[in-house]
């Protein structure tokens, strides 16, 4: 399955990448995505130019364009109510962060490393901590990637 998906992405999307031992199942991907080694992605929708880091686990999630999920993040895994996580465009999620079920992260948001996101994150917000709290709201014109 992984080999077939890797071949299909190489033929269809230039610049896309699925790393060694990464598992991608029941997932729709956009062009120029990158899923790095040993990542697990299940039942997701991934937008244009999205990066999922080493050993990250992402389940039941809709991810927007130009979004980065750093290594060892856990997104939507603790999902007892079967609610999808929604991550907007131009979002950066720091290393080791945990995003709980049903959370919505707005466009242009930054999530600090090691944060635990239990409630929705507003657009342009910078959040960090356990549980995550808003540190500040950034100006509208800042773009993270792309």
CSV table of C-alpha atoms in Angstrom, one decimal:
chain,number,residue,atom,x,y,z
A,1,UNK,CA,0.0,0.0,0.0
A,2,UNK,CA,2.7,2.5,0.9
A,3,UNK,CA,4.7,1.7,-2.2
A,4,UNK,CA,1.7,2.1,-4.4
A,5,UNK,CA,0.8,5.4,-2.9
A,6,UNK,CA,4.4,6.6,-3.2
A,7,UNK,CA,4.5,5.7,-6.9
A,8,UNK,CA,1.2,7.5,-7.5
A,9,UNK,CA,2.3,10.6,-5.8
A,10,UNK,CA,5.6,10.7,-7.7
A,11,UNK,CA,3.7,10.4,-11.0
A,12,UNK,CA,0.9,12.8,-10.1
A,13,UNK,CA,2.5,15.5,-7.9
A,14,UNK,CA,6.0,16.7,-8.5
A,15,UNK,CA,7.6,17.8,-5.2
A,16,UNK,CA,5.5,15.5,-3.1
A,17,UNK,CA,7.2,13.1,-0.7
A,18,UNK,CA,6.4,10.2,1.6
A,19,UNK,CA,9.2,9.2,3.9
A,20,UNK,CA,10.6,5.8,4.8
A,21,UNK,CA,8.2,3.7,7.0
A,22,UNK,CA,5.5,6.4,6.8
A,23,UNK,CA,2.0,5.1,6.8
A,24,UNK,CA,-0.7,6.9,4.9
A,25,UNK,CA,-4.2,5.4,4.8
A,26,UNK,CA,-7.7,6.7,3.8
A,27,UNK,CA,-6.2,10.1,3.1
A,28,UNK,CA,-6.8,12.7,0.3
A,29,UNK,CA,-3.7,14.7,-0.5
A,30,UNK,CA,-3.1,18.0,-2.4
A,31,UNK,CA,0.0,18.8,-4.5
A,32,UNK,CA,3.4,19.4,-2.9
A,33,UNK,CA,2.7,17.6,0.4
A,34,UNK,CA,5.5,16.2,2.4
A,35,UNK,CA,5.1,13.4,4.9
A,36,UNK,CA,8.4,12.5,6.6
A,37,UNK,CA,9.7,9.2,8.0
A,38,UNK,CA,7.7,7.1,10.4
A,39,UNK,CA,4.7,9.5,10.3
A,40,UNK,CA,1.2,8.0,10.6
A,41,UNK,CA,-1.6,9.7,8.7
A,42,UNK,CA,-5.1,8.1,8.8
A,43,UNK,CA,-8.4,9.4,7.5
A,44,UNK,CA,-7.2,12.9,6.7
A,45,UNK,CA,-7.5,15.6,4.0
A,46,UNK,CA,-4.2,17.3,3.3
A,47,UNK,CA,-4.0,20.6,1.5
A,48,UNK,CA,-1.4,22.1,-0.9
A,49,UNK,CA,2.2,22.5,0.4
A,50,UNK,CA,1.6,20.8,3.8
A,51,UNK,CA,4.4,19.2,5.8
A,52,UNK,CA,3.9,16.5,8.4
A,53,UNK,CA,7.0,15.9,10.5
A,54,UNK,CA,9.0,12.8,11.6
A,55,UNK,CA,7.0,10.4,13.9
A,56,UNK,CA,3.9,12.6,13.9
A,57,UNK,CA,0.5,10.9,14.3
A,58,UNK,CA,-2.4,12.6,12.5
A,59,UNK,CA,-5.9,11.1,12.5
A,60,UNK,CA,-9.4,12.3,11.5
A,61,UNK,CA,-8.1,15.8,10.5
A,62,UNK,CA,-8.7,18.3,7.7
A,63,UNK,CA,-5.5,20.3,7.1
A,64,UNK,CA,-5.4,23.5,5.1
A,65,UNK,CA,-2.8,24.8,2.6
A,66,UNK,CA,0.8,25.8,3.6
A,67,UNK,CA,0.6,24.2,7.0
A,68,UNK,CA,3.4,22.6,9.0
A,69,UNK,CA,3.0,20.0,11.6
A,70,UNK,CA,6.4,19.4,13.3
A,71,UNK,CA,7.9,16.1,14.5
A,72,UNK,CA,6.3,14.0,17.2
A,73,UNK,CA,3.0,15.9,17.2
A,74,UNK,CA,-0.2,14.0,18.0
A,75,UNK,CA,-3.3,15.4,16.2
A,76,UNK,CA,-6.8,14.0,16.7
A,77,UNK,CA,-5.8,10.6,18.1
A,78,UNK,CA,-7.7,10.9,21.3
A,79,UNK,CA,-11.0,10.9,19.5
A,80,UNK,CA,-13.7,9.2,21.5
A,81,UNK,CA,-16.6,11.3,20.1
A,82,UNK,CA,-15.5,10.8,16.5
A,83,UNK,CA,-15.1,14.5,15.9
A,84,UNK,CA,-12.7,15.8,13.2
A,85,UNK,CA,-10.0,18.3,13.9
A,86,UNK,CA,-9.9,21.2,11.5
A,87,UNK,CA,-6.6,23.0,10.9
A,88,UNK,CA,-6.7,26.2,8.8
A,89,UNK,CA,-4.3,27.6,6.2
A,90,UNK,CA,-0.7,28.9,7.1
A,91,UNK,CA,-0.7,27.2,10.5
A,92,UNK,CA,2.5,26.1,12.3
A,93,UNK,CA,2.2,23.4,15.0
A,94,UNK,CA,5.4,23.1,17.1
A,95,UNK,CA,7.3,19.9,18.1
A,96,UNK,CA,5.6,17.5,20.5
A,97,UNK,CA,2.2,19.3,20.5
A,98,UNK,CA,-1.0,17.5,21.1
A,99,UNK,CA,-4.3,18.6,19.5
A,100,UNK,CA,-7.4,17.0,21.0
A,101,UNK,CA,-10.6,15.9,19.2
A,102,UNK,CA,-13.0,18.4,17.7
A,103,UNK,CA,-10.6,21.3,17.9
A,104,UNK,CA,-10.5,24.0,15.2
A,105,UNK,CA,-7.3,25.9,14.6
A,106,UNK,CA,-7.8,29.2,12.7
A,107,UNK,CA,-5.8,30.5,9.7
A,108,UNK,CA,-2.3,31.9,10.3
A,109,UNK,CA,-2.1,30.5,13.9
A,110,UNK,CA,1.1,29.4,15.7
A,111,UNK,CA,1.1,26.6,18.3
A,112,UNK,CA,4.2,26.5,20.6
A,113,UNK,CA,6.2,23.4,21.1
A,114,UNK,CA,4.8,20.9,23.7
A,115,UNK,CA,1.4,22.6,23.8
A,116,UNK,CA,-1.8,20.7,24.5
A,117,UNK,CA,-4.7,22.2,22.5
A,118,UNK,CA,-8.0,21.4,24.1
A,119,UNK,CA,-10.2,24.2,22.8
A,120,UNK,CA,-10.4,26.2,19.5
A,121,UNK,CA,-7.6,28.5,18.5
A,122,UNK,CA,-8.6,31.9,16.9
A,123,UNK,CA,-7.3,33.2,13.6
A,124,UNK,CA,-3.8,34.8,13.8
A,125,UNK,CA,-3.3,33.6,17.4
A,126,UNK,CA,0.0,32.5,19.0
A,127,UNK,CA,-0.8,29.9,21.7
A,128,UNK,CA,1.4,27.8,24.0
A,129,UNK,CA,1.3,25.9,27.2
A,130,UNK,CA,-0.5,23.0,28.8
A,131,UNK,CA,-3.4,23.7,28.4
A,132,UNK,CA,-2.7,26.1,25.7
A,133,UNK,CA,-3.4,29.8,26.2
A,134,UNK,CA,-3.3,32.7,23.8
A,135,UNK,CA,-0.1,34.7,24.1
A,136,UNK,CA,-0.9,37.3,21.5
A,137,UNK,CA,-2.7,37.9,18.2
A,138,UNK,CA,-0.5,38.5,15.2
A,139,UNK,CA,-1.1,41.0,12.4
A,140,UNK,CA,-3.2,39.7,9.5
A,141,UNK,CA,-0.6,40.0,6.7
A,142,UNK,CA,1.9,37.4,8.1
A,143,UNK,CA,2.3,34.2,6.1
A,144,UNK,CA,4.3,31.3,7.5
A,145,UNK,CA,5.1,29.2,4.5
A,146,UNK,CA,4.7,29.3,0.7
